[in-house]
Tab-separated table of C-alpha atoms in Angstrom:
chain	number	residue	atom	x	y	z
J	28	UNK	CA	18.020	7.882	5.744
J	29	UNK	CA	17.202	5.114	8.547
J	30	UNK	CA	20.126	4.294	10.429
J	31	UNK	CA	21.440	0.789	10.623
J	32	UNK	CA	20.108	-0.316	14.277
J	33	UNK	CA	22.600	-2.064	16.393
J	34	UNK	CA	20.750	-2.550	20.389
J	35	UNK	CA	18.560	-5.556	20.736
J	36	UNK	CA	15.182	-4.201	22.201
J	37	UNK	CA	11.982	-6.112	22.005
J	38	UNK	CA	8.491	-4.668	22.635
J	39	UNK	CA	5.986	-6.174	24.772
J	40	UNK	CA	2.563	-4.951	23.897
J	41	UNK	CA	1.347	-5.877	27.552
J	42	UNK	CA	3.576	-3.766	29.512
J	43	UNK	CA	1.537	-0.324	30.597
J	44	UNK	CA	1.425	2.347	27.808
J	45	UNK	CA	3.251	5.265	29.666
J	46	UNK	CA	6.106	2.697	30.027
J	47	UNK	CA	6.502	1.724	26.626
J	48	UNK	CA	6.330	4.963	25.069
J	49	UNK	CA	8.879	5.958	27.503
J	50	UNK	CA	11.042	3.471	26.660
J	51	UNK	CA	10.791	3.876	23.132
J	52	UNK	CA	11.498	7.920	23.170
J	53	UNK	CA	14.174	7.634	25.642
J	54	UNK	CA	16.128	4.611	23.713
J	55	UNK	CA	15.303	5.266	20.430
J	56	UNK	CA	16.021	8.452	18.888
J	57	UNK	CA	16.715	8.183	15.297
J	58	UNK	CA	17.314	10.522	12.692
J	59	UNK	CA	14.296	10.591	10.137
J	60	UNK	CA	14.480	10.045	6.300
J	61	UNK	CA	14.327	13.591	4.601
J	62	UNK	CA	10.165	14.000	3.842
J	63	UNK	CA	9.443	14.573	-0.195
J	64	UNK	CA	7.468	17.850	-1.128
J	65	UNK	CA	4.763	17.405	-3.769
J	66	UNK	CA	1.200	19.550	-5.050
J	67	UNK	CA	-0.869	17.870	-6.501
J	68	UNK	CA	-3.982	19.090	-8.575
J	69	UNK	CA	-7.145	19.052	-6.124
J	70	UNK	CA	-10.720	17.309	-6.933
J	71	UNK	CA	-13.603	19.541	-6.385
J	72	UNK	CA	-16.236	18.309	-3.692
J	73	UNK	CA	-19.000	19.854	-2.511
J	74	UNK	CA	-19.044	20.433	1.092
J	75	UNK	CA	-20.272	23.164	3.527
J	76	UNK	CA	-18.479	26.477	3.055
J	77	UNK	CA	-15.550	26.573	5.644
J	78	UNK	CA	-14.831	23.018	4.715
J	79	UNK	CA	-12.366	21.116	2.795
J	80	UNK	CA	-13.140	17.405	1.953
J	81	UNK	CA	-9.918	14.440	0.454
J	82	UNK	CA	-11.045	11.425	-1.163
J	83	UNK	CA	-8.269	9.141	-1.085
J	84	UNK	CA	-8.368	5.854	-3.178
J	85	UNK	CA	-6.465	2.495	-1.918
J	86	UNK	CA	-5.751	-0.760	-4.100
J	87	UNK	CA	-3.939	-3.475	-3.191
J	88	UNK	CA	-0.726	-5.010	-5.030
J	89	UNK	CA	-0.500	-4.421	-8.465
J	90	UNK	CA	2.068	-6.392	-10.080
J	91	UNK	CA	3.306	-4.807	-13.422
J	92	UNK	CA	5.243	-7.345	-14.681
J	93	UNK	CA	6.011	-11.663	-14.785
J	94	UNK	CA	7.568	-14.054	-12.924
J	95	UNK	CA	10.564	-14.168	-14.615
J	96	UNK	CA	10.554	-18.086	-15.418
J	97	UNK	CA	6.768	-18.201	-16.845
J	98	UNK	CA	6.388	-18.128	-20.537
J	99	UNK	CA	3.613	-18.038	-22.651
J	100	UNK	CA	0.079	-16.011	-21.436
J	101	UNK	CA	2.139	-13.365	-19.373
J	102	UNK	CA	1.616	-9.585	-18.532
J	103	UNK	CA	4.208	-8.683	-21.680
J	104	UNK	CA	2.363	-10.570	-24.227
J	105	UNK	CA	-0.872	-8.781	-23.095
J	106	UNK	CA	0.571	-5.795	-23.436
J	107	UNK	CA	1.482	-6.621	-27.328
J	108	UNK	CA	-2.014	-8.447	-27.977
J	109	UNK	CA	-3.602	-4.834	-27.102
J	110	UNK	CA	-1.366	-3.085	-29.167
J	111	UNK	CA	1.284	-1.965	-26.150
J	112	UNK	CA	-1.853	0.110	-25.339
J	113	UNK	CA	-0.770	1.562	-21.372
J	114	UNK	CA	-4.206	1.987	-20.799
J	115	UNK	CA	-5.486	-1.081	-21.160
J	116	UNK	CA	-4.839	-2.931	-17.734
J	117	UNK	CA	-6.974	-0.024	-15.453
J	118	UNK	CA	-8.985	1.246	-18.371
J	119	UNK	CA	-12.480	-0.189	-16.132
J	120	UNK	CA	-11.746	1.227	-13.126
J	121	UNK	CA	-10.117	4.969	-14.326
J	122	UNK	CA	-13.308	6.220	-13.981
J	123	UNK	CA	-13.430	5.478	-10.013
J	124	UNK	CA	-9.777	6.148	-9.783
J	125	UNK	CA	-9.588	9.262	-11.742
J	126	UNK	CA	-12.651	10.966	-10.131
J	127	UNK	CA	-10.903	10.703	-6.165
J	128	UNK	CA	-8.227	13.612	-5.279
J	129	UNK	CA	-5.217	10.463	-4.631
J	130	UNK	CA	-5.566	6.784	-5.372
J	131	UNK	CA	-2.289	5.122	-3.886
J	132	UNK	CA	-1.568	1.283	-4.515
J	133	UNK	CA	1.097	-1.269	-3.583
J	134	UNK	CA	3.624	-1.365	-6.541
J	135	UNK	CA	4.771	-4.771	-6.242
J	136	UNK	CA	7.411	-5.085	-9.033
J	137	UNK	CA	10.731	-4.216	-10.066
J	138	UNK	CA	10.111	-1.973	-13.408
J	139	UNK	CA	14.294	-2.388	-14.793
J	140	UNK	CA	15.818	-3.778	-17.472
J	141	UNK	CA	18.982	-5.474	-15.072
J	142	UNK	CA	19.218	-8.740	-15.129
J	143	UNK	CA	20.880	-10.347	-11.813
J	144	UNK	CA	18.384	-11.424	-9.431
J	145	UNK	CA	18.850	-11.027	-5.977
J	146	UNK	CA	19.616	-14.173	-3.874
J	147	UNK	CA	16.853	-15.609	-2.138
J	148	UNK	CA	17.518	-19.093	-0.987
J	149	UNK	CA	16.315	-17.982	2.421
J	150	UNK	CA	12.550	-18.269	1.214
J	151	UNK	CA	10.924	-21.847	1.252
J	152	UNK	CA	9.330	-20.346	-2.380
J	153	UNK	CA	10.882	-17.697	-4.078
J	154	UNK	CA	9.306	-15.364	-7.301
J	155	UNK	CA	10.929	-12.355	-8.997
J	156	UNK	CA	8.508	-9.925	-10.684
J	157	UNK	CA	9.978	-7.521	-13.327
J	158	UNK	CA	8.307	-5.363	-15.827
J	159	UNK	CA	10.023	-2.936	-18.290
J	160	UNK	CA	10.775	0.556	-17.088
J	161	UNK	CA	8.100	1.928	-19.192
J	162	UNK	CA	5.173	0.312	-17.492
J	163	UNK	CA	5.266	2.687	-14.559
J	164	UNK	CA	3.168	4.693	-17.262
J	165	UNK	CA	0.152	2.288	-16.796
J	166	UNK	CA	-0.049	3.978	-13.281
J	167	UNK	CA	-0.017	7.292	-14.754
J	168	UNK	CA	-2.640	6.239	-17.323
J	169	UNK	CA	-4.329	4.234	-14.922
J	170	UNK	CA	-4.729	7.748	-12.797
J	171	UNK	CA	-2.557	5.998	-9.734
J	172	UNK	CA	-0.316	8.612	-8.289
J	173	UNK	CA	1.324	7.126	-5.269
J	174	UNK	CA	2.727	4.231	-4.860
J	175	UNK	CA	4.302	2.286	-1.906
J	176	UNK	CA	7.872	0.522	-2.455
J	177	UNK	CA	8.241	-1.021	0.448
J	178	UNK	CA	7.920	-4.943	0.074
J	179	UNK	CA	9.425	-7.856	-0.768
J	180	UNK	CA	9.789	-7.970	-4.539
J	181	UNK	CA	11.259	-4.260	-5.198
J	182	UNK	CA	14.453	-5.648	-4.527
J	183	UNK	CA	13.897	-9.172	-6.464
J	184	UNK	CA	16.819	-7.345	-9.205
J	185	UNK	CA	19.042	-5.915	-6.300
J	186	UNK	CA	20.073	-2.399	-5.702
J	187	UNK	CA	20.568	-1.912	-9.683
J	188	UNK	CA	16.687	-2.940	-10.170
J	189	UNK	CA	15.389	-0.911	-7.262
J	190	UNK	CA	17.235	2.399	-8.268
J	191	UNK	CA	15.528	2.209	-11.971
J	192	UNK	CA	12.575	1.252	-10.843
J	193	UNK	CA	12.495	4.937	-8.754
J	194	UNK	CA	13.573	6.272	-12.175
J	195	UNK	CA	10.839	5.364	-14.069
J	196	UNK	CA	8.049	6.388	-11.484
J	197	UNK	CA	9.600	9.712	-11.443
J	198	UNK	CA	9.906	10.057	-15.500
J	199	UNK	CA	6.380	9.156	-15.437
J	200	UNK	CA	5.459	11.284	-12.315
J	201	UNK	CA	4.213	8.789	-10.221
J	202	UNK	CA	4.809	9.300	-6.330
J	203	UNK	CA	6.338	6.906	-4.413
J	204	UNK	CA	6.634	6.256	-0.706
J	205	UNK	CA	7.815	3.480	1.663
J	206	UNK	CA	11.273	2.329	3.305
J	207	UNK	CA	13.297	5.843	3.073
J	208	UNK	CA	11.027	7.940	1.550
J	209	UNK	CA	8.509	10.097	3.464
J	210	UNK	CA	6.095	11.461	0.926
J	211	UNK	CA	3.253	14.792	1.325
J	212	UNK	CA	1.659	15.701	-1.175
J	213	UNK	CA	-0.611	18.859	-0.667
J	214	UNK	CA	-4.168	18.631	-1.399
J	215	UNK	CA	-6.547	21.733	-1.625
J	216	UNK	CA	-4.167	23.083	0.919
J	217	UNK	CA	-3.761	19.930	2.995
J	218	UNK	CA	-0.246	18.337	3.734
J	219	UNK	CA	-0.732	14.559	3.278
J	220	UNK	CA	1.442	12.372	4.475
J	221	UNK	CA	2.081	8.667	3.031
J	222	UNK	CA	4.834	6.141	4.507
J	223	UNK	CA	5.179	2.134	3.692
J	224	UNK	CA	6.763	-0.298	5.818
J	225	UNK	CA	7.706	-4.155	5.204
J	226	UNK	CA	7.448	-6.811	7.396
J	227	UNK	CA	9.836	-8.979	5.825
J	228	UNK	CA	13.027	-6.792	5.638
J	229	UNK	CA	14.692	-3.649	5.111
J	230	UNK	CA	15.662	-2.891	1.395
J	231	UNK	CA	16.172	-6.116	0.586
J	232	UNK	CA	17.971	-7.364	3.646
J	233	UNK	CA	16.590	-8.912	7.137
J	234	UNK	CA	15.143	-6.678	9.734
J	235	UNK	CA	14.344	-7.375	12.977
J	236	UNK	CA	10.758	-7.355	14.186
J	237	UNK	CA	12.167	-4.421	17.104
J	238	UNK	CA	14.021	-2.748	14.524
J	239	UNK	CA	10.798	-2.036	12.210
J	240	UNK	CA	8.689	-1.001	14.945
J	241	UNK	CA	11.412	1.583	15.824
J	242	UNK	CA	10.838	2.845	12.382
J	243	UNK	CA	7.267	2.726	12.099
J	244	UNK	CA	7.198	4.745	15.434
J	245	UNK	CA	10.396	7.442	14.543
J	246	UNK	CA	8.862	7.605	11.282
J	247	UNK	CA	5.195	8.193	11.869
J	248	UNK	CA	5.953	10.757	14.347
J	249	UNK	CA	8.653	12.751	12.639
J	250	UNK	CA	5.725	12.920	9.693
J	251	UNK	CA	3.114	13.830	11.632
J	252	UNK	CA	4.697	16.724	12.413
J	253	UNK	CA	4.301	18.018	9.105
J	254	UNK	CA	1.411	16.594	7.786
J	255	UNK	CA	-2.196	17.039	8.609
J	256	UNK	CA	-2.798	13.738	7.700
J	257	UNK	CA	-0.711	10.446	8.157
J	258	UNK	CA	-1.457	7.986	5.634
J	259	UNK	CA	0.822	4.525	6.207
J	260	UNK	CA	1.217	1.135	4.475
J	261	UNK	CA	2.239	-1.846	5.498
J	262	UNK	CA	3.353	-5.060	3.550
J	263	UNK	CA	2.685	-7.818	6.268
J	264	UNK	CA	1.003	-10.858	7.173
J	265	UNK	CA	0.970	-14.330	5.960
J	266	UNK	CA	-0.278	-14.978	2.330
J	267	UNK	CA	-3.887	-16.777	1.354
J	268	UNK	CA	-4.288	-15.875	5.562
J	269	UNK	CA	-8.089	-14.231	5.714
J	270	UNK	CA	-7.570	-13.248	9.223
J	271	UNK	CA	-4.860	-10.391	10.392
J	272	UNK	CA	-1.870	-12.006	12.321
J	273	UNK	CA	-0.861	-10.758	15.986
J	274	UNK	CA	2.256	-8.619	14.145
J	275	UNK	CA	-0.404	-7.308	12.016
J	276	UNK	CA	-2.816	-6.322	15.050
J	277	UNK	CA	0.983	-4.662	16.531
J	278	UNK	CA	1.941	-3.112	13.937
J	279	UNK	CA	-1.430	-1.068	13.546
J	280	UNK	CA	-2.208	-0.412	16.525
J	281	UNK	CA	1.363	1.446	17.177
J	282	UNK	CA	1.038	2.945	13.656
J	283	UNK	CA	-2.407	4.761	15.189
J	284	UNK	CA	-1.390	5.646	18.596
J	285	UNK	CA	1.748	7.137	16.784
J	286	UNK	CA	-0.480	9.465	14.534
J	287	UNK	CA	-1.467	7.484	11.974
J	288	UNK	CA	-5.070	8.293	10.663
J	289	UNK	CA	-5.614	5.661	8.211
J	290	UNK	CA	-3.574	2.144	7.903
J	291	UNK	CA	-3.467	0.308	4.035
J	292	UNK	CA	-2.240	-3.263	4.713
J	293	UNK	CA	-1.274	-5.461	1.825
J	294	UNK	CA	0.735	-8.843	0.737
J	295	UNK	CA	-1.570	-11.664	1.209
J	296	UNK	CA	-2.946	-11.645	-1.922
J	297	UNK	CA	-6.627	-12.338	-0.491
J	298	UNK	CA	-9.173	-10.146	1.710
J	299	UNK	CA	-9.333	-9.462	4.846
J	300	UNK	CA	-10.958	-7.226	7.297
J	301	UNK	CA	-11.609	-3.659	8.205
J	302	UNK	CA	-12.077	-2.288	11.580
J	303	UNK	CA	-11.495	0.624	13.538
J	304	UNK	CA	-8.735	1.718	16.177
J	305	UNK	CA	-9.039	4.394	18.350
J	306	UNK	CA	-11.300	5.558	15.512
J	307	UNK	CA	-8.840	5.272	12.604
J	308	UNK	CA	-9.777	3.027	10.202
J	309	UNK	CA	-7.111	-0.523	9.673
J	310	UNK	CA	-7.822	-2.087	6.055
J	311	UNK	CA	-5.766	-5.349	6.992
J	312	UNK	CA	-5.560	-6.746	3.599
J	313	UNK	CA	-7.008	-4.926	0.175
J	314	UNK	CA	-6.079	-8.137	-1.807
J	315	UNK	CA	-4.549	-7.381	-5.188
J	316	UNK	CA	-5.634	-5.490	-8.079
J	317	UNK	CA	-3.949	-5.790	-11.184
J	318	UNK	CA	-1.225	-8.946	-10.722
J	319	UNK	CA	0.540	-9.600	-13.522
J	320	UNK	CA	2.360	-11.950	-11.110
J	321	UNK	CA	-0.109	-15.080	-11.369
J	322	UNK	CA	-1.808	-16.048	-14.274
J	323	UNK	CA	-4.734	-17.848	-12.809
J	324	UNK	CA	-5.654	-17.088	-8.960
J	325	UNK	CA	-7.712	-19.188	-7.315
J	326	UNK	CA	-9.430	-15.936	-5.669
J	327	UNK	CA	-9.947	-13.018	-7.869
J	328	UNK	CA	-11.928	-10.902	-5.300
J	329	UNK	CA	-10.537	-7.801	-4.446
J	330	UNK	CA	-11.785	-4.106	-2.990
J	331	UNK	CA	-11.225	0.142	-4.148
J	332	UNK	CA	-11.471	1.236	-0.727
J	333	UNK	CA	-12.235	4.758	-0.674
J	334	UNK	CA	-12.153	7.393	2.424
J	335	UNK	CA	-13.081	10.463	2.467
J	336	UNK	CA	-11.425	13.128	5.215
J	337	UNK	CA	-13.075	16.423	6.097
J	338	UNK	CA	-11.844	18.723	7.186
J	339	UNK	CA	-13.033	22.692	8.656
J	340	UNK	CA	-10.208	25.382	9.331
J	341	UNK	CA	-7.176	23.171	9.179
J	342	UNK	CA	-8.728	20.457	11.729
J	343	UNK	CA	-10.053	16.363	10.542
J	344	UNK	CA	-13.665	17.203	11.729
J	345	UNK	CA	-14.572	13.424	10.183
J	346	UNK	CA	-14.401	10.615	7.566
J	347	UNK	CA	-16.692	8.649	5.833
J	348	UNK	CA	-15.652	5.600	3.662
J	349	UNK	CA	-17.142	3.539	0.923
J	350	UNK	CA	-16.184	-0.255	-0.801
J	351	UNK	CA	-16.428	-0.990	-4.115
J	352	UNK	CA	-16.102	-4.621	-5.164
J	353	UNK	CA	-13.587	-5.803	-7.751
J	354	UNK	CA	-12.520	-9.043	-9.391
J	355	UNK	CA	-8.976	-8.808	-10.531
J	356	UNK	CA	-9.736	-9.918	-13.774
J	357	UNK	CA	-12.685	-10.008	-16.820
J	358	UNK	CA	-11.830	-13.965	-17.557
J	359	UNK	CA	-13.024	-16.246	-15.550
J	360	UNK	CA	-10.710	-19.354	-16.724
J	361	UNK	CA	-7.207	-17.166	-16.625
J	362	UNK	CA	-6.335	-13.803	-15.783
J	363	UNK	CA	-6.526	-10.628	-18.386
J	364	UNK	CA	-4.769	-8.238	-15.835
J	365	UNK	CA	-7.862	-5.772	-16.208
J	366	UNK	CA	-9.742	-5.365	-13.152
J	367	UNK	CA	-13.379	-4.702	-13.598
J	368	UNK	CA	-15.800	-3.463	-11.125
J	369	UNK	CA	-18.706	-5.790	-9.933
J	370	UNK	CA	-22.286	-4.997	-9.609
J	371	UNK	CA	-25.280	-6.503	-8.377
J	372	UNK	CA	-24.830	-10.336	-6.666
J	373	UNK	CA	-21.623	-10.878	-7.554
J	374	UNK	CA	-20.993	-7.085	-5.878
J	375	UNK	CA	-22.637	-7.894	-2.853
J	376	UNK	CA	-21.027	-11.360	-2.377
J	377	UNK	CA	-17.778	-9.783	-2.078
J	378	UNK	CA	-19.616	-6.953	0.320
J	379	UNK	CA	-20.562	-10.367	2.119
J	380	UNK	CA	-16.995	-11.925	2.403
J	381	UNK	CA	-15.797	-8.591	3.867
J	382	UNK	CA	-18.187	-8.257	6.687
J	383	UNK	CA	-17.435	-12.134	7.503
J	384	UNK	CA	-13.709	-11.416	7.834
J	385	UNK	CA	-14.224	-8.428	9.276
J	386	UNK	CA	-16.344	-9.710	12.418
J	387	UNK	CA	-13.310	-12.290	12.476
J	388	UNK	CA	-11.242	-9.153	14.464
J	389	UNK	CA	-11.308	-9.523	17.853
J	390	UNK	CA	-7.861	-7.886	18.951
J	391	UNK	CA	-9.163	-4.222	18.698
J	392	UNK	CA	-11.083	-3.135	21.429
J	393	UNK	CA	-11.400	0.609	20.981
C-alpha cells in the first residue's frame, strides 16, 4: 500500500535532469503496493518467426451507471427496455474489442448497492455515478478486461461503495488497476504492466500535486521491474479542455522517463491529442465511450485507440498504432449508451479533429 506522505517537496520541471532524479531517489523511497499476478488467454498474430506481437485496446470513461438525481431516460431503464440484455451497451464495437489480446478502459462508476454518498461540497459541481454490482458484467460481455479505478467518482459512495465495486469486477473477472493496485497480466509470455493515477486525489481524499508525482515515479519504477511493458493511466486535466494542461504535459513526461511505454489519459470527456515522448506514445484524452453519466452530450466523438507492441526474444523491437473513430452513441437527439463505430465522412471528420488537436502540442520536444 502507498504510504501516507508527510514532507512538503515540490518539483520543478526546469531544474537539470540528473538533479531531479537525484532528489527524488534520495528523498523519496517508498514502499510499493504489492503487484497483482494474472494470464490471460493470448490473440494469435502473425508475425515473423522469433517474434511476439500485443495488441492492446484503450477506451476512454465508460460510465456504467446514473447520476443519482436524474430520472427518467437513464442507463437502468435502458438496460430494462433491452430486456436487462449485458450485451447490449458494447454489442457494436465487441468485434474490435474482442479481436485485440487486452482492451483496458476507464471505469468511471461506483458498481454498489450502498447508499451514503460521499461528501463533496469541495467541488463547485458535484455528480455521483452508481450502477448495480452486476453491471461490471457488461465489461466482461463487452470483451473489456482491465479496467482503471483510479478517478474521481469510484469513491462518489465512500469506502463501502469502492470495496463492492472491486467485488463485482472480480466475480465477473474483470482486471482492475489504479491507486493501490499494480496489475500484469501475461500475454503470450509477456509480463504487462498497467497502473492508474488521479489527479484530483488519493482514494477519495486530497493529494498533493508532489505527493502524486512521488507515486507515479515509486510506482512506475517498482513495476517496471517486473514487467516488460509499462502500461499507465492517468485521470487528469480540465473537462470540455481540447488541449493537454501543463500538469498533464508533467505528469507524462515523468511517467515515460520513469519507464512508462505507453500513457492512456482520460477525464475530460472530449478529445484531445496524441503525440510522442521520447518515442512512447501520450494519448492525452480518449474522450468517453459508453457514459451512462450524461444523457445528451454536446460532443459524442470519441476514439478505440489501438497499439500494437512487438516484440523479438524478450526485447520491444517496435509499435505500430491505429484510430478508429467512434460516436458514443447511435441517437443523434439523446444518448442510447451504445457506441457505434463510424465510417466514411463522418470517420474521417473525427480522424480530422484529432490531427487538429494533436498539432495543438507544443510542450514535447523529443
Amino acid at each position: 500500500m502507498f504510504k501516507r506522505f508527510t514532507k512538503t517537496y515540490t518539483i520543478v520541471f526546469a531544474i537539470p535532469v540528473i538533479l531531479f532524479w537525484a532528489i527524488l531517489i534520495k528523498g523519496f523511497l517508498v514502499e510499493p503496493p504489492p503487484v497483482i499476478m494474472e494470464e490471460i488467454k493470448p490473440v494469435e498474430e502473425k508475425v515473423e518467426e522469433n517474434e511476439v506481437s500485443i495488441t492492446i485496446s484503450a477506451i476512454g470513461d465508460c460510465a456504467l451507471g446514473t447520476e443519482y438525481a436524474q430520472r427518467g431516460h437513464t442507463f437502468a431503464t435502458v438496460f430494462a427496455e433491452n430486456e436487462e440484455d449485458y450485451g447490449y451497451f458494447f454489442a457494436n464495437v465487441k468485434d474490435i474489442l474482442a479481436k485485440d489480446d487486452l482492451t483496458i478502459a476507464n471505469l468511471e462508476t461506483c458498481l454498489t448497492t450502498a447508499q451514503q454518498r460521499k461528501n463533496k461540497s469541495f467541488e463547485r459541481v458535484a455528480y455521483w455515478l452508481k450502477g448495480e454490482p452486476r453491471y461490471a458484467r457488461i465489461l466482461t460481455e463487452g470483451s473489456i478486461e482491465v479496467v482503471n479505478i483510479a478517478n474521481n467518482h469510484t469513491y462518489d459512495y465512500g469506502e463501502e461503495g469502492y470495496q463492492e465495486t472491486l467485488r463485482s469486477l472480480e466475480k465477473a473477472g474483470v482486471a482492475y488497476c489504479g491507486f493501490d493496485h499494480l496489475l500484469i497480466k501475461e500475454i503470450k509470455g509477456i509480463k504487462v504492466g498497467f497502473l492508474g493515477f488521479n489527479q484530483f486525489g488519493y482514494k477519495g481524499t486530497w493529494q498533493a500535486y508532489s505527493a502524486l508525482q512521488e507515486q507515479v515515479f515509486e510506482s512506475i519504477r517498482a513495476l517496471s521491474e517486473q514487467a516488460d511493458l509499462v502500461i499507465v493511466s492517468f485521470h487528469w486535466g480540465n473537462e470540455r479542455a481540447i488541449k493537454p494542461s501543463l500538469k498533464q504535459y508533467e505528469l507524462a513526461q515523468l511517467a515515460i522517463e520513469t519507464g512508462a511505454d505507453l500513457v492512456l489519459g482520460h477525464h475530460p470527456h472530449v478529445l484531445q491529442g496524441i503525440k510522442e515522448y521520447q518515442g512512447k506514445p501520450v494519448v492525452f484524452s480518449l474522450g468517453n465511450l459508453c457514459f451512462g453519466g450524461n444523457r445528451q452530450p454536446y460532443d459524442r466523438d470519441t476514439i478505440i485507440y489501438q497499439q500494437t507492441f512487438v516484440f523479438a526474444e524478450g526485447e520491444l523491437v517496435r509499435t505500430t498504432s491505429k484510430v478508429i473513430p467512434c460516436s458514443m452513441t447511435t441517437r443523434t437527439g439523446f444518448n442510447d449508451f451504445q457506441p457505434k463505430v463510424l465510417e466514411g465522412a463522418e470517420a474521417e471528420r473525427v480522424r480530422h479533429k484529432l490531427r487538429e488537436r494533436s498539432e495543438m502540442i507544443s510542450f514535447f520536444t523529443g
